[in-house]
Short mmCIF file of C-alpha atoms and ligand atoms in Angstrom, two decimals:
data_model
loop_
_atom_site.label_atom_id
_atom_site.label_comp_id
_atom_site.label_asym_id
_atom_site.label_seq_id
_atom_site.Cartn_x
_atom_site.Cartn_y
_atom_site.Cartn_z
CA MET A 1 104.82 119.33 119.69
CA VAL A 2 102.08 117.06 118.33
CA ASN A 3 103.29 118.64 115.12
CA LEU A 4 102.37 115.59 113.05
CA VAL A 5 98.70 116.39 113.60
CA ALA A 6 98.85 119.58 111.66
CA ILE A 7 100.54 118.25 108.55
CA GLN A 8 99.27 116.16 105.69
CA GLN A 9 99.31 112.38 105.53
CA PRO A 10 101.75 112.10 102.55
CA LEU A 11 104.22 114.33 104.38
CA ILE A 12 103.97 112.18 107.52
CA ILE A 13 104.66 109.12 105.38
CA LEU A 14 107.73 110.79 103.88
CA LEU A 15 109.08 112.02 107.24
CA MET A 16 108.62 108.61 108.80
CA LYS A 17 110.35 106.94 105.89
CA LEU A 18 113.35 109.16 106.53
CA ALA A 19 113.14 108.22 110.22
CA GLY A 20 113.22 104.58 109.11
CA VAL A 21 109.66 103.19 109.13
CA GLN A 22 106.89 102.68 106.60
CA THR A 23 103.23 101.83 106.90
CA HIS A 24 102.07 98.27 106.26
CA ILE A 25 98.63 96.68 106.81
CA VAL A 26 98.51 93.14 108.21
CA GLU A 27 95.36 91.04 108.08
CA ILE A 28 95.05 89.43 111.51
CA GLU A 29 91.87 87.51 110.69
CA PRO A 30 89.05 88.18 108.21
CA GLY A 31 87.51 91.49 109.32
CA THR A 32 90.48 92.50 111.52
CA ASN A 33 93.31 94.56 110.03
CA MET A 34 96.16 96.16 111.90
CA ASN A 35 98.38 98.90 110.59
CA PHE A 36 102.04 98.63 111.52
CA TRP A 37 104.88 101.03 110.87
CA VAL A 38 107.69 98.62 109.99
CA PRO A 39 111.41 99.12 109.32
CA ASN A 40 112.36 100.43 105.87
CA GLU A 41 114.51 97.45 105.09
CA THR A 42 111.71 94.89 105.54
CA VAL A 43 109.44 96.54 102.95
CA ARG A 44 109.54 96.07 99.19
CA LYS A 45 107.16 97.32 96.57
CA PRO A 46 106.15 94.23 94.55
CA ASN A 47 105.97 96.11 91.25
CA THR A 48 105.34 99.60 90.01
CA LYS A 49 101.74 98.94 88.92
CA THR A 50 100.27 97.99 92.28
CA LYS A 51 101.02 100.53 94.96
CA GLU A 52 100.49 98.03 97.73
CA VAL A 53 103.57 97.44 99.83
CA THR A 54 104.57 94.00 100.91
CA THR A 55 107.02 92.65 103.42
CA THR A 56 109.48 90.40 101.67
CA SER A 57 112.37 90.15 104.03
CA PRO A 58 110.89 87.67 106.50
CA LYS A 59 113.09 88.60 109.45
CA PRO A 60 114.10 91.98 110.80
CA GLU A 61 117.88 92.34 110.93
CA LYS A 62 118.32 94.14 114.22
CA PRO A 63 116.91 93.52 117.72
CA VAL A 64 113.20 94.32 117.61
CA VAL A 65 111.57 97.11 119.64
CA VAL A 66 107.78 97.49 119.55
CA LEU A 67 106.34 100.85 120.61
CA ILE A 68 102.69 100.74 121.77
CA HIS A 69 100.70 103.98 121.94
CA GLY A 70 98.24 105.20 124.55
CA PHE A 71 94.59 106.16 124.38
CA ALA A 72 94.61 109.67 122.98
CA ALA A 73 96.71 109.21 119.84
CA GLU A 74 97.80 106.51 117.41
CA GLY A 75 101.30 105.08 117.00
CA ILE A 76 103.16 107.67 115.00
CA ALA A 77 101.85 110.75 116.80
CA THR A 78 102.79 109.12 120.11
CA TRP A 79 106.31 107.96 119.27
CA GLN A 80 107.37 110.52 116.64
CA PHE A 81 110.35 111.69 118.72
CA GLN A 82 111.70 108.21 119.50
CA ILE A 83 111.55 106.38 116.15
CA GLY A 84 114.37 108.16 114.33
CA SER A 85 116.97 107.78 117.07
CA LEU A 86 116.12 104.13 117.75
CA SER A 87 116.00 102.90 114.17
CA LYS A 88 119.74 102.92 113.57
CA GLN A 89 120.38 100.22 116.18
CA TYR A 90 116.99 98.54 116.38
CA SER A 91 114.26 97.28 114.07
CA VAL A 92 111.41 99.51 115.25
CA TYR A 93 107.77 98.44 114.87
CA VAL A 94 104.95 100.85 115.74
CA PRO A 95 101.49 99.30 115.65
CA ASP A 96 98.18 101.16 115.65
CA LEU A 97 96.00 99.31 118.17
CA LEU A 98 92.51 98.34 116.97
CA PHE A 99 90.25 101.40 116.43
CA PHE A 100 93.25 103.73 116.25
CA GLY A 101 94.99 105.01 113.14
CA GLY A 102 94.69 102.49 110.33
CA SER A 103 93.51 99.53 112.43
CA PHE A 104 90.00 98.18 112.70
CA SER A 105 88.10 95.03 113.62
CA ASN A 106 84.54 93.77 113.21
CA ASN A 107 85.07 91.53 116.25
CA SER A 108 83.07 92.72 119.29
CA ASP A 109 85.82 91.90 121.82
CA ARG A 110 87.06 95.13 123.43
CA SER A 111 89.44 93.71 126.06
CA PRO A 112 93.15 94.57 126.32
CA ARG A 113 93.68 90.80 125.95
CA PHE A 114 92.18 90.88 122.44
CA GLN A 115 94.42 93.83 121.50
CA ALA A 116 97.43 91.84 122.80
CA GLU A 117 96.44 88.69 120.91
CA CYS A 118 95.94 90.56 117.63
CA LEU A 119 99.19 92.44 118.09
CA VAL A 120 101.14 89.22 118.63
CA LYS A 121 99.50 87.55 115.59
CA GLY A 122 100.47 90.58 113.53
CA LEU A 123 104.06 90.59 114.78
CA ARG A 124 104.39 86.87 114.03
CA LYS A 125 103.12 87.47 110.50
CA LEU A 126 105.87 90.07 110.18
CA GLY A 127 108.43 87.40 111.10
CA ILE A 128 109.09 88.53 114.66
CA GLU A 129 109.90 85.89 117.26
CA LYS A 130 111.19 88.04 120.08
CA CYS A 131 110.93 91.69 120.94
CA VAL A 132 111.24 94.32 123.63
CA VAL A 133 107.91 96.05 124.16
CA VAL A 134 107.56 99.71 125.16
CA GLY A 135 104.05 100.60 126.27
CA PHE A 136 102.59 103.96 127.18
CA SER A 137 99.38 104.32 129.24
CA TYR A 138 96.69 102.14 127.57
CA GLY A 139 99.50 100.63 125.50
CA GLY A 140 101.25 99.67 128.74
CA MET A 141 98.23 97.64 129.82
CA VAL A 142 98.26 95.88 126.44
CA ALA A 143 102.02 95.30 126.86
CA PHE A 144 101.51 93.69 130.29
CA LYS A 145 98.87 91.37 128.77
CA MET A 146 101.24 90.51 125.94
CA ALA A 147 104.06 89.64 128.34
CA GLU A 148 101.72 87.58 130.50
CA LEU A 149 100.24 85.60 127.59
CA TYR A 150 103.35 85.31 125.41
CA PRO A 151 106.42 85.27 127.69
CA GLU A 152 108.40 83.49 124.95
CA MET A 153 107.99 86.50 122.67
CA VAL A 154 108.45 89.42 125.06
CA ARG A 155 112.12 89.68 126.12
CA ALA A 156 111.64 92.72 128.32
CA MET A 157 109.32 95.67 128.83
CA VAL A 158 109.49 99.39 129.34
CA ILE A 159 106.27 100.79 130.78
CA SER A 160 105.40 104.48 131.05
CA GLY A 161 102.38 106.05 132.74
CA SER A 162 100.48 102.81 133.05
CA ILE A 163 99.35 100.09 135.41
CA LEU A 164 98.85 96.33 135.28
CA ALA A 165 95.11 96.64 134.99
CA MET A 166 92.60 99.38 135.57
CA THR A 167 90.72 98.43 138.72
CA ASP A 168 87.46 100.10 139.84
CA SER A 169 89.19 101.77 142.75
CA ILE A 170 92.16 103.17 140.80
CA SER A 171 89.89 104.48 138.10
CA GLU A 172 87.55 106.16 140.63
CA THR A 173 90.32 107.67 142.75
CA THR A 174 92.18 109.00 139.74
CA LEU A 175 89.11 110.54 138.15
CA ASN A 176 87.89 112.06 141.43
CA GLU A 177 91.24 113.70 142.06
CA LEU A 178 91.34 115.10 138.56
CA GLY A 179 87.73 116.29 138.72
CA PHE A 180 86.31 114.23 135.87
CA SER A 181 83.14 112.18 136.14
CA SER A 182 84.14 109.35 133.80
CA SER A 183 87.19 108.09 131.96
CA SER A 184 85.53 108.86 128.63
CA GLU A 185 84.98 112.46 129.69
CA LEU A 186 88.73 112.68 130.31
CA LEU A 187 90.10 110.51 127.51
CA LEU A 188 87.57 110.97 124.72
CA PRO A 189 87.09 114.73 124.57
CA ASP A 190 84.57 115.96 122.01
CA SER A 191 85.33 119.67 122.25
CA VAL A 192 88.36 121.94 122.15
CA LYS A 193 87.69 122.72 125.82
CA GLY A 194 87.72 119.03 126.74
CA LEU A 195 90.91 118.43 124.77
CA LYS A 196 92.60 121.35 126.51
CA ALA A 197 91.61 119.85 129.85
CA LEU A 198 93.11 116.50 128.82
CA LEU A 199 96.36 118.09 127.64
CA SER A 200 96.62 120.12 130.81
CA VAL A 201 96.20 117.00 132.97
CA ALA A 202 98.61 114.98 130.84
CA THR A 203 101.49 117.44 130.78
CA HIS A 204 103.67 119.10 133.42
CA ARG A 205 103.98 122.49 131.79
CA ASN A 206 100.97 123.89 130.01
CA LEU A 207 101.63 123.67 126.33
CA TRP A 208 100.17 126.23 124.05
CA PHE A 209 98.59 125.32 120.72
CA PRO A 210 96.41 127.45 118.48
CA ASP A 211 92.71 126.45 118.54
CA ARG A 212 92.91 125.33 114.92
CA LEU A 213 95.42 122.67 115.88
CA HIS A 214 93.15 121.45 118.66
CA LYS A 215 90.30 121.14 116.15
CA ASP A 216 92.45 119.23 113.66
CA TYR A 217 93.62 116.96 116.44
CA LEU A 218 90.05 116.21 117.53
CA GLU A 219 89.14 115.32 113.96
CA VAL A 220 92.17 113.17 113.26
CA MET A 221 92.60 111.45 116.60
CA PHE A 222 89.10 110.79 117.81
CA ASN A 223 87.44 108.76 115.10
CA ASN A 224 85.81 105.43 116.01
CA ARG A 225 84.39 107.13 119.12
CA LYS A 226 81.82 104.43 119.81
CA GLU A 227 84.39 101.62 119.75
CA ARG A 228 86.89 103.62 121.80
CA GLY A 229 84.23 104.25 124.45
CA GLU A 230 83.73 100.47 124.56
CA LEU A 231 87.49 99.92 124.88
CA LEU A 232 87.48 102.14 127.97
CA GLU A 233 84.61 100.14 129.45
CA GLY A 234 86.51 96.94 128.62
CA LEU A 235 89.48 98.27 130.56
CA VAL A 236 88.05 98.49 134.04
CA VAL A 237 88.25 95.20 135.88
CA SER A 238 86.64 94.71 139.19
CA ASN A 239 89.04 94.88 142.17
CA LYS A 240 88.50 91.29 143.18
CA ASP A 241 89.50 89.96 139.74
CA ASN A 242 92.80 91.73 139.92
CA PHE A 243 95.77 89.43 140.41
CA ILE A 244 99.46 90.03 139.77
CA PRO A 245 100.89 87.62 137.22
CA HIS A 246 104.46 86.45 137.54
CA PHE A 247 106.57 88.08 134.85
CA PRO A 248 109.89 86.39 134.02
CA GLN A 249 110.99 89.44 131.99
CA ARG A 250 112.93 92.47 133.10
CA ILE A 251 110.57 95.41 133.47
CA HIS A 252 111.62 99.05 133.52
CA LEU A 253 109.06 101.55 134.77
CA LEU A 254 110.02 104.85 133.12
CA TRP A 255 107.87 107.64 134.53
CA GLY A 256 107.19 111.34 134.36
CA GLU A 257 107.73 112.45 137.97
CA ASN A 258 104.79 114.84 137.67
CA ASP A 259 102.38 112.33 136.12
CA GLN A 260 98.95 113.25 137.49
CA ILE A 261 97.03 110.45 135.80
CA PHE A 262 99.15 107.55 137.06
CA LYS A 263 101.32 108.94 139.83
CA MET A 264 104.92 108.01 140.57
CA GLU A 265 103.68 106.27 143.79
CA LEU A 266 101.77 103.80 141.64
CA ALA A 267 105.02 102.96 139.84
CA GLN A 268 106.85 102.49 143.17
CA ASN A 269 104.04 100.30 144.41
CA MET A 270 104.10 98.27 141.22
CA LYS A 271 107.85 97.72 141.52
CA TRP A 272 107.24 96.33 144.97
CA GLN A 273 104.51 94.00 143.62
CA LEU A 274 106.51 92.88 140.59
CA GLY A 275 109.73 92.03 142.41
CA ASP A 276 113.46 92.09 141.81
CA ASN A 277 113.53 92.18 138.03
CA THR A 278 111.64 95.45 137.95
CA THR A 279 113.31 98.86 138.10
CA VAL A 280 111.82 102.36 138.39
CA GLU A 281 113.19 105.55 136.91
CA GLY A 282 111.62 108.98 137.13
CA ILE A 283 112.11 111.84 134.69
CA SER A 284 111.79 115.25 136.29
CA LYS A 285 109.70 118.13 134.92
CA ALA A 286 107.48 115.76 132.97
CA GLY A 287 103.88 114.64 133.28
CA HIS A 288 101.99 111.70 131.81
CA LEU A 289 103.17 112.53 128.26
CA VAL A 290 106.80 112.19 129.36
CA HIS A 291 108.05 110.87 125.98
CA ILE A 292 106.71 114.01 124.28
CA GLU A 293 107.54 116.55 126.99
CA ARG A 294 111.14 115.40 127.48
CA PRO A 295 111.79 113.39 124.31
CA CYS A 296 115.59 113.43 124.44
CA VAL A 297 115.87 112.36 128.07
CA TYR A 298 113.18 109.72 127.55
CA THR A 299 114.93 108.26 124.50
CA GLN A 300 118.28 108.23 126.33
CA CYS A 301 116.82 106.31 129.26
CA LEU A 302 115.13 103.91 126.87
CA LYS A 303 118.37 103.28 124.98
CA LYS A 304 120.31 102.75 128.17
CA PHE A 305 117.83 100.08 129.28
CA LEU A 306 117.83 98.40 125.84
CA ALA A 307 121.64 98.32 125.84
CA SER A 308 121.66 96.68 129.28
CA LEU A 309 119.68 93.65 128.08
CA PRO A 310 121.42 90.40 127.15
CA ALA A 311 121.74 89.88 123.38
CA ASP A 312 118.78 88.29 121.61
CA GLU A 313 119.88 84.81 120.48
CA THR A 314 117.26 84.63 117.71
CA GLN A 315 118.65 87.75 116.08
CA LYS A 316 121.96 86.22 114.96
CA PRO A 317 122.35 86.38 111.19
CA ASN A 318 121.30 83.10 109.57
C1 NAG B 401 114.71 104.74 105.06
O1 NAG B 401 114.51 104.99 103.67
C2 NAG B 401 114.66 106.33 103.29
C3 NAG B 401 114.27 106.48 101.82
O2 NAG B 401 114.36 105.29 101.11
C4 NAG B 401 116.09 106.78 103.54
O3 NAG B 401 116.28 108.12 103.14
C5 NAG B 401 116.35 106.64 105.04
O4 NAG B 401 117.67 106.99 105.34
C6 NAG B 401 116.09 105.22 105.50
N1 NAG B 401 116.23 105.20 106.95
C7 NAG B 401 116.85 104.20 107.59
C8 NAG B 401 116.99 104.34 109.06
O5 NAG B 401 117.29 103.23 107.01
C1 NAG B 402 83.98 90.00 109.92
O1 NAG B 402 84.29 90.16 108.55
C2 NAG B 402 84.68 88.96 107.92
C3 NAG B 402 85.14 89.29 106.50
O2 NAG B 402 84.33 90.23 105.91
C4 NAG B 402 83.54 87.96 107.97
O3 NAG B 402 83.95 86.74 107.36
C5 NAG B 402 83.18 87.69 109.41
O4 NAG B 402 82.04 86.83 109.50
C6 NAG B 402 82.86 89.01 110.12
N1 NAG B 402 82.67 88.74 111.53
C7 NAG B 402 81.73 89.34 112.26
C8 NAG B 402 81.70 89.00 113.71
O5 NAG B 402 80.93 90.14 111.78
C1 NAG B 403 114.62 87.54 137.03
O1 NAG B 403 115.05 87.29 135.70
C2 NAG B 403 115.86 86.16 135.57
C3 NAG B 403 116.36 86.12 134.14
O2 NAG B 403 115.31 86.31 133.23
C4 NAG B 403 115.07 84.93 135.97
O3 NAG B 403 115.87 83.76 135.85
C5 NAG B 403 114.58 85.08 137.40
O4 NAG B 403 113.74 84.00 137.75
C6 NAG B 403 113.82 86.38 137.57
N1 NAG B 403 113.54 86.61 138.98
C7 NAG B 403 112.33 86.84 139.44
C8 NAG B 403 112.22 87.11 140.90
O5 NAG B 403 111.34 86.86 138.72
#
């Protein structure tokens, strides 16, 4: 459980390499760099003198799956339990969104749209033309933006614990019910007590960690606090600006039935708004962090959906 927080960076890199992915920085534009975990087979070391890795194989060999993390952790910590079992059949890419993990930008734009645009530029630089996007929480909102802006790239989506856009009313209702005064109080804890409150809201069963682990987690996961606060502000759109785009893709809403942050009803409601190509599936005994609380069930459901999609024409060997 969140075990990657407690161990050292080189060990994470080794474990992830065994699971099938390696870290690779992509320059999106001058001043904006995004870290991606990319499939083993697309990475080559140019020579032994420079340690810098480079992507030489321009195209991934298998159908591409992109896993987008939520607000409280970067890519690897979020998807640690899914990567290994997906990477045999799929080329798995795990980005760190801007101001998380190894990604940063000097651009002042804090909208989910900017995250989506940078992510797509990065994926294109990695040779990806089409992909299935899996988005959790904040990452789900970025995924929806990506699918709306780049329908030619996004073949299908799996969304967990997320909504199309954070409207004033959803954000107020949710926070009131949970007893927090602001989204940053909930999502950007600055103390062990605050982090415990977040974990307790985000999970179905209360998980126990030693205080030391909480402290390490706060240090590792909550850097760039100022920018992340601004991202949260950039998230809330006023109710009247909220419209439902038409998505041509298949969308699978894969939910923790006990999600207290974005309830199962929101998913049902969204299915109704999104139409016939959207399906909902609930996973019992799981809260918001469903992919971490019930990793095996979550991965199974994910694989079943991926297998049900029509083959990606662009992926045929050339
Ligand atoms: C990735 O590379 C590591 C080390 O080179 C290897 O042990 C591992 O099996 C590879 N994983 C996949 C999924 O190819
Ligand atoms: C961001 O950094 C790049 C490269 O250092 C620079 O060219 C650019 O002007 C900077 N942009 C802003 C908005 O500071
Ligand atoms: C559902 O998906 C199919 C295939 O992508 C598409 O042709 C159709 O227009 C979609 N239907 C709706 C209601 O969006």
